[in-house]
Short mmCIF file of C-alpha atoms in Angstrom, two decimals:
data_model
loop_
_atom_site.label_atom_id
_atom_site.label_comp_id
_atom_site.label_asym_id
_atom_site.label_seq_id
_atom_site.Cartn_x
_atom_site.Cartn_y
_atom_site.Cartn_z
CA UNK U 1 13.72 -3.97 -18.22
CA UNK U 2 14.88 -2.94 -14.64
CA UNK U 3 17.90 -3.73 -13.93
CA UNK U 4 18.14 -6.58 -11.20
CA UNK U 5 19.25 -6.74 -7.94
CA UNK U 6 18.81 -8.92 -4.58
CA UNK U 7 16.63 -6.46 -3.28
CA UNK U 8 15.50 -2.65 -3.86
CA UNK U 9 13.99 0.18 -2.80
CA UNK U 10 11.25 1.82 -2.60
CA UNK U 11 12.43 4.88 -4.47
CA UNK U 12 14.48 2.58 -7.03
CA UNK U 13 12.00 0.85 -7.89
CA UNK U 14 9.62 3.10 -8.26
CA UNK U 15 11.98 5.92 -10.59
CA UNK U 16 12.47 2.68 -12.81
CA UNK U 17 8.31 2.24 -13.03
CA UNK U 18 8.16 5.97 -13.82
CA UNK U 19 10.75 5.59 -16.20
CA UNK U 20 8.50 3.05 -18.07
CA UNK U 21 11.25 0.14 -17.23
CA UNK U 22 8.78 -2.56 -16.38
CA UNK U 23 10.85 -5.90 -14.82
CA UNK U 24 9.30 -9.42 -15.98
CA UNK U 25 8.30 -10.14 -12.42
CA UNK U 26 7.90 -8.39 -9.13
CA UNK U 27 8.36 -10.13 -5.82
CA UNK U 28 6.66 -7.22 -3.17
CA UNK U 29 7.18 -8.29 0.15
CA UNK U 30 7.13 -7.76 3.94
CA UNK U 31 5.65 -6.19 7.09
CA UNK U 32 4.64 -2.91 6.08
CA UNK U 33 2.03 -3.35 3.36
CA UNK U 34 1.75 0.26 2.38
CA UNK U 35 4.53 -0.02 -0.13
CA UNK U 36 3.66 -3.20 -1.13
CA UNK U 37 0.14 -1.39 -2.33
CA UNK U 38 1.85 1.78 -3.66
CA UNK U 39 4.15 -0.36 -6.04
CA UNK U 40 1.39 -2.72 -7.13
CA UNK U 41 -1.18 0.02 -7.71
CA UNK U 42 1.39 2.26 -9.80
CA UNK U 43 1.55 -0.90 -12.21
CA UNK U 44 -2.20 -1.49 -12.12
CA UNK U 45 -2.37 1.68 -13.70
CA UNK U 46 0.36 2.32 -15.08
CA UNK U 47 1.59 0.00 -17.11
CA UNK U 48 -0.84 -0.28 -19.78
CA UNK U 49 -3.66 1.74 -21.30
CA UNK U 50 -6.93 1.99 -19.81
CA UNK U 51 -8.50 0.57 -22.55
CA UNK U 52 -6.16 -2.36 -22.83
CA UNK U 53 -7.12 -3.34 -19.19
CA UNK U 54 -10.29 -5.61 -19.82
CA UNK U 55 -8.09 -8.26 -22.11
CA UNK U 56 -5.24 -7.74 -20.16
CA UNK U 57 -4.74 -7.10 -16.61
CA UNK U 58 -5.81 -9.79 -14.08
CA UNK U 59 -5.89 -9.29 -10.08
CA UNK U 60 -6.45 -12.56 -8.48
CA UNK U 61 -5.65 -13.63 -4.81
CA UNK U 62 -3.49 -16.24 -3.40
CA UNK U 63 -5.92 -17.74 -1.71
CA UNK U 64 -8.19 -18.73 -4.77
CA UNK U 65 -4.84 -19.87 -7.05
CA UNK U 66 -2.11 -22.34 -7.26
CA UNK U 67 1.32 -21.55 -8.68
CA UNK U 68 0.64 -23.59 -11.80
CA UNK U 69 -2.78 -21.28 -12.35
CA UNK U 70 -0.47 -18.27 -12.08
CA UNK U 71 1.88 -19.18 -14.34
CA UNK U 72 -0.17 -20.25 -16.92
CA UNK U 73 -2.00 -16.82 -16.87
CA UNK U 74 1.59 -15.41 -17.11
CA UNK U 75 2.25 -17.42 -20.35
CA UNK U 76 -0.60 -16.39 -21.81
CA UNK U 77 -0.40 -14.03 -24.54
CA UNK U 78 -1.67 -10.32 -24.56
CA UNK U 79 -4.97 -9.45 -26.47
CA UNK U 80 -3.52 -6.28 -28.73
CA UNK U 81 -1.41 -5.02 -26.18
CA UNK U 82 2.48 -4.54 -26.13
CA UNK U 83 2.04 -6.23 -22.47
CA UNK U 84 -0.48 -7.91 -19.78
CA UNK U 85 -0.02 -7.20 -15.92
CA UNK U 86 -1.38 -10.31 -13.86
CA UNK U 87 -1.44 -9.04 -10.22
CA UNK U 88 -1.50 -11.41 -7.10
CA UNK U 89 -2.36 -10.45 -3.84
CA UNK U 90 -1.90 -12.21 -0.32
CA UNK U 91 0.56 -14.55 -2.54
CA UNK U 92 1.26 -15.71 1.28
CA UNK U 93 -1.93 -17.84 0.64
CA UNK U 94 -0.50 -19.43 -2.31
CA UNK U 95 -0.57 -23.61 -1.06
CA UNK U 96 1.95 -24.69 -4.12
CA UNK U 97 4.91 -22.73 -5.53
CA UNK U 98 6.50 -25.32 -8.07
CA UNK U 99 4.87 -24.50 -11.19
CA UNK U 100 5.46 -21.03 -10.51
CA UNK U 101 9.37 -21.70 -9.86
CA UNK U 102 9.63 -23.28 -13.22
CA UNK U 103 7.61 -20.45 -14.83
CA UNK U 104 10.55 -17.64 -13.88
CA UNK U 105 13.48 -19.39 -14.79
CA UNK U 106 12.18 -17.89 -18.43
CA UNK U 107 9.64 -15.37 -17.97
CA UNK U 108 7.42 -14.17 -20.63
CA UNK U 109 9.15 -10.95 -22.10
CA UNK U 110 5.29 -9.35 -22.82
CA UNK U 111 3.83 -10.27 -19.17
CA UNK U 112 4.83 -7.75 -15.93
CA UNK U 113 3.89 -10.75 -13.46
CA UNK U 114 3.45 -8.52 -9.51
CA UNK U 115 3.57 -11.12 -6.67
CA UNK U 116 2.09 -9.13 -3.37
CA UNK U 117 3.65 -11.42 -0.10
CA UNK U 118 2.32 -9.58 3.02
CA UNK U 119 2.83 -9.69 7.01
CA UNK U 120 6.48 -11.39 6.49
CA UNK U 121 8.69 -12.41 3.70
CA UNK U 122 10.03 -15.48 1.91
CA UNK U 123 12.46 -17.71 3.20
CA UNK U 124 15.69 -16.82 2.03
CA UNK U 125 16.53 -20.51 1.04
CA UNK U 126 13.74 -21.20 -0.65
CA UNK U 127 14.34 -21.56 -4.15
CA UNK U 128 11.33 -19.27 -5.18
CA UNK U 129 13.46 -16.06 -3.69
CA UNK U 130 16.13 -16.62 -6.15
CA UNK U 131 13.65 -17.94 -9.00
CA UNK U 132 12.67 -14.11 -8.13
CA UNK U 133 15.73 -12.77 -7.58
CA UNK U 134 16.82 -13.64 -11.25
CA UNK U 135 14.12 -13.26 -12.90
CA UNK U 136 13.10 -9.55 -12.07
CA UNK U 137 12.69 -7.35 -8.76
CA UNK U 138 12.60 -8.77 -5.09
CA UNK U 139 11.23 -5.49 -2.41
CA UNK U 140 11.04 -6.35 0.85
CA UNK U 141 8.80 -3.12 2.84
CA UNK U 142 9.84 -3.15 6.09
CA UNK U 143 8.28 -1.25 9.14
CA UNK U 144 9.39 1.66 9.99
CA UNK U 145 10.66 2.32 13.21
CA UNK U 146 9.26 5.32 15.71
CA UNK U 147 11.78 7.69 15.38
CA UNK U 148 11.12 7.44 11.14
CA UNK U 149 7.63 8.32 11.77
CA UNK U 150 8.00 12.10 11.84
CA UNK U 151 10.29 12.38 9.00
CA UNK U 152 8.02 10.16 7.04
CA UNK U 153 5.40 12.82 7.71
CA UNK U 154 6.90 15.80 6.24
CA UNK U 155 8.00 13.93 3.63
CA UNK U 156 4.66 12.84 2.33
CA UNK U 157 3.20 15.96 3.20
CA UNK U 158 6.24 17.94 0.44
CA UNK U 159 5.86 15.27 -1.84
CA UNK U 160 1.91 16.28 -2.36
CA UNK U 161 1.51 19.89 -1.23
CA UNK U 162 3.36 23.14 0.18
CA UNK U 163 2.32 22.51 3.74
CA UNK U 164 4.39 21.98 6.57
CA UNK U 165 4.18 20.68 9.74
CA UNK U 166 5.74 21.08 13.28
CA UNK U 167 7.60 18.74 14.77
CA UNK U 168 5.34 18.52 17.84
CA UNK U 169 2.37 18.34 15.13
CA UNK U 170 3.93 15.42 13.81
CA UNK U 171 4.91 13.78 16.46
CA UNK U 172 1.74 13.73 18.14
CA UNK U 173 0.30 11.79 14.70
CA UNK U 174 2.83 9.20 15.09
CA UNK U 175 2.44 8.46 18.32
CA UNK U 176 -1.09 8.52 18.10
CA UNK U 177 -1.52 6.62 14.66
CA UNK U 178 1.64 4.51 15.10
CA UNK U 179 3.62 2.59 12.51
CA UNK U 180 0.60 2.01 10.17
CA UNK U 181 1.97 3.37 7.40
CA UNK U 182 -1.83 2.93 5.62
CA UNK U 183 -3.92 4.58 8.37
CA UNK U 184 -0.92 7.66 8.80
CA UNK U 185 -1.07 8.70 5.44
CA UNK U 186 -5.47 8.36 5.61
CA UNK U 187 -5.32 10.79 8.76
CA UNK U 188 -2.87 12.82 7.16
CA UNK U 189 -5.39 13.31 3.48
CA UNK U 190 -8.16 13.80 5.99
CA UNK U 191 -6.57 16.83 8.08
CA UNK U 192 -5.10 18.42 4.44
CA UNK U 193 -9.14 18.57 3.37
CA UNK U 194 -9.71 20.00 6.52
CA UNK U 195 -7.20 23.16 6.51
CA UNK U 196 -8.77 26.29 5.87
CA UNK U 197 -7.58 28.64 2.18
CA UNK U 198 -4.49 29.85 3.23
CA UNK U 199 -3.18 26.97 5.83
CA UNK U 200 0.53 26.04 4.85
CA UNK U 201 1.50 24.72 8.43
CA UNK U 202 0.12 22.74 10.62
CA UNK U 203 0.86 23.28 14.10
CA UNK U 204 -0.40 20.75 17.40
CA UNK U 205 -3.67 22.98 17.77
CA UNK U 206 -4.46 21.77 14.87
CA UNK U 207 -4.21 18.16 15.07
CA UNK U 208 -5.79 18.59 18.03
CA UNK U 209 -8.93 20.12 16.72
CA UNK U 210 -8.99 18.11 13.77
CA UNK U 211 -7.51 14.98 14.40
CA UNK U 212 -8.65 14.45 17.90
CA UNK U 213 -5.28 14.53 19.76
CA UNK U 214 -4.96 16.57 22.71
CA UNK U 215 -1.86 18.37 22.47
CA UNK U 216 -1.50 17.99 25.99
CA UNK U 217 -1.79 14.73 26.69
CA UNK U 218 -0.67 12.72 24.36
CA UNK U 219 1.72 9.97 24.19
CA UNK U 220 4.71 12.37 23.15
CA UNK U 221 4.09 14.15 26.19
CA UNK U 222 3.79 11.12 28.38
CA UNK U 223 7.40 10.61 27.22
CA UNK U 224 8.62 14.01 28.33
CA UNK U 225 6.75 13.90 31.76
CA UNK U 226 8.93 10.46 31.89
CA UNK U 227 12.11 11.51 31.06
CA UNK U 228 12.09 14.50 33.23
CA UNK U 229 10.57 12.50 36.45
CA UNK U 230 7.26 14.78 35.98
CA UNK U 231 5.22 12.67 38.52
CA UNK U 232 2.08 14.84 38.28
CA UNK U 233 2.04 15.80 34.63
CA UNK U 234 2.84 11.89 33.77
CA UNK U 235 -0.18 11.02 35.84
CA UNK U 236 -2.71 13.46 34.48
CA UNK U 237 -1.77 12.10 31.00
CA UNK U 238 -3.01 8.42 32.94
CA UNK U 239 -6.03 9.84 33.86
CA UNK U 240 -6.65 11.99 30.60
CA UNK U 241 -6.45 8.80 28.69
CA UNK U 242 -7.86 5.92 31.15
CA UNK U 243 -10.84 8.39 30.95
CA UNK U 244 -10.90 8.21 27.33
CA UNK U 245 -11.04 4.61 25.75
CA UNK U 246 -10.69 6.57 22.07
CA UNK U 247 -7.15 7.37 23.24
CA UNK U 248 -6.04 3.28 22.74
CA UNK U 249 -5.32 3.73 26.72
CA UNK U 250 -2.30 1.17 27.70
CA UNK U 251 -2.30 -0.52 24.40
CA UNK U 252 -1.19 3.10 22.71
CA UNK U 253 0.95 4.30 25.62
CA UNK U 254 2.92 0.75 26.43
CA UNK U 255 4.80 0.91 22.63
CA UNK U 256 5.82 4.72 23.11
CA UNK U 257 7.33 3.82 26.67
CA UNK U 258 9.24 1.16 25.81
CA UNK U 259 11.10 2.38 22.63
CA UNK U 260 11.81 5.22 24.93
CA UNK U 261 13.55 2.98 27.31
CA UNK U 262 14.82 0.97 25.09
CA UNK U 263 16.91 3.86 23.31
CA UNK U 264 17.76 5.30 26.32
CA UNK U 265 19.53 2.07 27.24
CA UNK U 266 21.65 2.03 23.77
CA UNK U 267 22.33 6.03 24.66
CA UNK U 268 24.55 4.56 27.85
CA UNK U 269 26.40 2.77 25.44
CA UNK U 270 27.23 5.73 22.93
CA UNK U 271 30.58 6.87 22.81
CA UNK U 272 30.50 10.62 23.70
CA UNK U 273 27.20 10.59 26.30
CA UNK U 274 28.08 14.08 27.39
CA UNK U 275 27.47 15.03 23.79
CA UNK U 276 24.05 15.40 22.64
CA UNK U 277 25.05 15.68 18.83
CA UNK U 278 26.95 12.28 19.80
CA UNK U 279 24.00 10.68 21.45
CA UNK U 280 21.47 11.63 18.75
CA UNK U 281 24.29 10.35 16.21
CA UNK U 282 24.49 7.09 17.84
CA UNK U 283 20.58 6.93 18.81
CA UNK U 284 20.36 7.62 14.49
CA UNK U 285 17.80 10.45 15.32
CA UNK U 286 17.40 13.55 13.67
CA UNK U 287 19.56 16.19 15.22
CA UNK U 288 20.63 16.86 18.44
CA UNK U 289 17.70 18.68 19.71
CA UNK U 290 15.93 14.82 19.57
CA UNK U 291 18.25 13.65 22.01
CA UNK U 292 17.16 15.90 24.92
CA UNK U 293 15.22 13.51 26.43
CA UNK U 294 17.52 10.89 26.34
CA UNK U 295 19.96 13.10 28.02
CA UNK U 296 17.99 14.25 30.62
CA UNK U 297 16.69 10.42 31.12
CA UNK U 298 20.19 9.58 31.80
CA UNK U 299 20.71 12.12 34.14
CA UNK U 300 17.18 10.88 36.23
CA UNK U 301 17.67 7.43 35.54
CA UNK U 302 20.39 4.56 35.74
CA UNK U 303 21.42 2.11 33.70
CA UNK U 304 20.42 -0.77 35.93
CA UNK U 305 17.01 1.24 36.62
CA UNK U 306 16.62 1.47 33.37
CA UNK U 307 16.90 -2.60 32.48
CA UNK U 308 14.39 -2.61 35.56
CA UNK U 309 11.84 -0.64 33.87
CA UNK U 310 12.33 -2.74 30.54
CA UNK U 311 11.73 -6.36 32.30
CA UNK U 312 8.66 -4.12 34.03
CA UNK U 313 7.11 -3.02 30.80
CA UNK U 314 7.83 -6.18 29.12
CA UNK U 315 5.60 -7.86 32.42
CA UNK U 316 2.69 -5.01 32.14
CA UNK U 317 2.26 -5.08 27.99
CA UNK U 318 1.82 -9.35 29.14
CA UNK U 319 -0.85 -8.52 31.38
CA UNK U 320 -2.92 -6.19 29.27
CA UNK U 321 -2.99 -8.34 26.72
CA UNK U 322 -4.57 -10.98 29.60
CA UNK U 323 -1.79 -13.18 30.34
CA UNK U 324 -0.82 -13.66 34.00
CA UNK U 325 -3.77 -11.66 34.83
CA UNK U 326 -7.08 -12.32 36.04
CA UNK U 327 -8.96 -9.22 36.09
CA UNK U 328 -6.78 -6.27 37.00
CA UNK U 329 -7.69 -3.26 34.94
CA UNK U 330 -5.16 -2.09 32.10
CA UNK U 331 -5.87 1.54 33.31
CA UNK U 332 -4.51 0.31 37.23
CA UNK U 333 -1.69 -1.40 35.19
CA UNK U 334 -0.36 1.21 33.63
CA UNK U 335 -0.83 3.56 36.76
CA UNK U 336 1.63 0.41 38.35
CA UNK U 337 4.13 0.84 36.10
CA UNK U 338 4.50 4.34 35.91
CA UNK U 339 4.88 4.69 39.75
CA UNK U 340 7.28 1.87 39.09
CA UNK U 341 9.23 4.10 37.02
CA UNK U 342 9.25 7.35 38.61
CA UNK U 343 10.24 5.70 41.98
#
């Protein structure tokens, strides 16, 4: 059995599943449902034989069971098998927990029970987390945050092939695909099939021709035109992308500003600001050659500008999603903000 803990890893977890140490129970939970899936579908096939499956392996969803129908599929025995998996997904739809609760304060040593919780996690004092907690493995996925993206993306890309990718490259599929961890990975399979024999790196041309993405207007370059107080390059990214409603327009742009800002207000705070090793350090980026935009944004921008520009973006992403806002285009929105930042 896996050893248990409060909470784990991805990676934990899953060296212990490819270790063939299966826990009694597994609590998968959180925002980011992509390694809720990944953990869930190793055991689905994993876990047993393939021809043990029909007698004992069960996927059911929360919204068609009750906590006492779970468990008693739990305590059920398996049909010539060493084990049974019983799988439930969108658990969050589960109406009554009780039965459940009493179920994992003694497991059934033969059943690997996986619990799928998305879009949020248990309460902490509810006395199903520690039912959980005891009984097996509690993961809680969280989202990851912009500056992971990229890393993220040559990491799945070593972990499955030889093929590399430039930093630009990958930034422009973050910013354009965003924190959907589901959807990244999708665009990512589809642009591997469509490399030519020979293809080991993919550079921005690339994603551009195969993805969609112009390389030079793009979100990532938005940013740059930004930081650097780039009036006319920031506004023929506007037009580029209020011209093309593919692009996501405001609604992809709006996320990529703010986090900008928003780091670039922690950056006043770091200790060394002079110091771009310092500043990417303190931002928790990836080297010092990320932090050249937030040095040069603190050289075109002050702090009190900057909080400003936050309260402003915080009033714009409002209106586009039609608060406050009658009929004012979210292409003539963004334009407002942006000459609200560059002046």
């Amino acid at each position: 059995m896996a050893e248990k803990t409060a909470t784990m890893t991805f990676e934990s977890v899953m060296s212990d599943l490819k270790a063939g140490n299966y826990a009694p129970s597994y609590l998968l939970m959180g925002e980011e449902a992509y390694y809720i899936d990944q953990i869930a579908d190793f055991i689905a096939e994993h876990a047993i034989k393939p021809e043990e499956r029909d007698f004992n392996q069960q996927i059911v969803f929360g919204a068609d069971v009750t906590g006492a129908q779970v468990a008693d599929m739990a305590r059920s025995y398996p049909v010539m098998a060493e084990r049974q998996v019983i799988i439930v997904k969108e658990a969050q739809n589960i109406k009554n927990w009780d039965q459940l609760e009493r179920y994992l304060e003694k497991p059934a040593k033969t059943t690997v029970l996986v619990v799928c919780y998305k879009n949020g996690t248990i309460d902490g004092r509810k006395k199903i987390l520690t039912r959980f907690k005891n009984a097996g493995v509690v993961f809680e996925s969280k989202k990851k945050r912009d500056y992971e993206l990229p890393p993220f993306i040559e990491a799945y890309l070593k972990k499955r092939t030889k093929v590399t990718i430039e930093n630009k490259a990958a930034q422009m599929l973050a910013d354009h695909i965003g924190a959907d961890l589901s959807r990244l990975t999708g665009e990512i399979d589809k642009l591997l099939l469509s490399l030519e024999e020979g293809d080991t790196h993919i550079t921005p041309q690339m994603v551009e021709k195969r993805i969609g993405i112009s390389k030079d207007f793009n979100a990532f370059e938005l940013r740059s035109a930004i930081a650097a107080k780039d009036v006319v390059k920031a506004n023929l990214i506007l037009k580029y992308f209020d011209s093309n409603p593919k692009t996501g327009g405001a609604f992809a742009l709006i996320p990529v500003i703010f986090s900008y800002f928003q780091n670039l207000m922690l950056a006043y705070y770091a200790p060394n600001r002079q110091n771009d090793a310092e500043v990417a350090r303190w931002l928790d980026l990836r080297g010092p050659w990320a932090a050249k935009e937030y040095m040069l944004g603190m050289r075109n921008y002050s702090g009190g500008k900057v909080m400003q520009i936050i309260d402003k973006i915080r009033e714009a992403d409002t209106k586009c999603k039609g608060l406050d806002n009658p009929n004012t285009p979210t292409g003539e929105l963004l334009q407002e903000l942006i000459f609200f930042i560059m002046h």
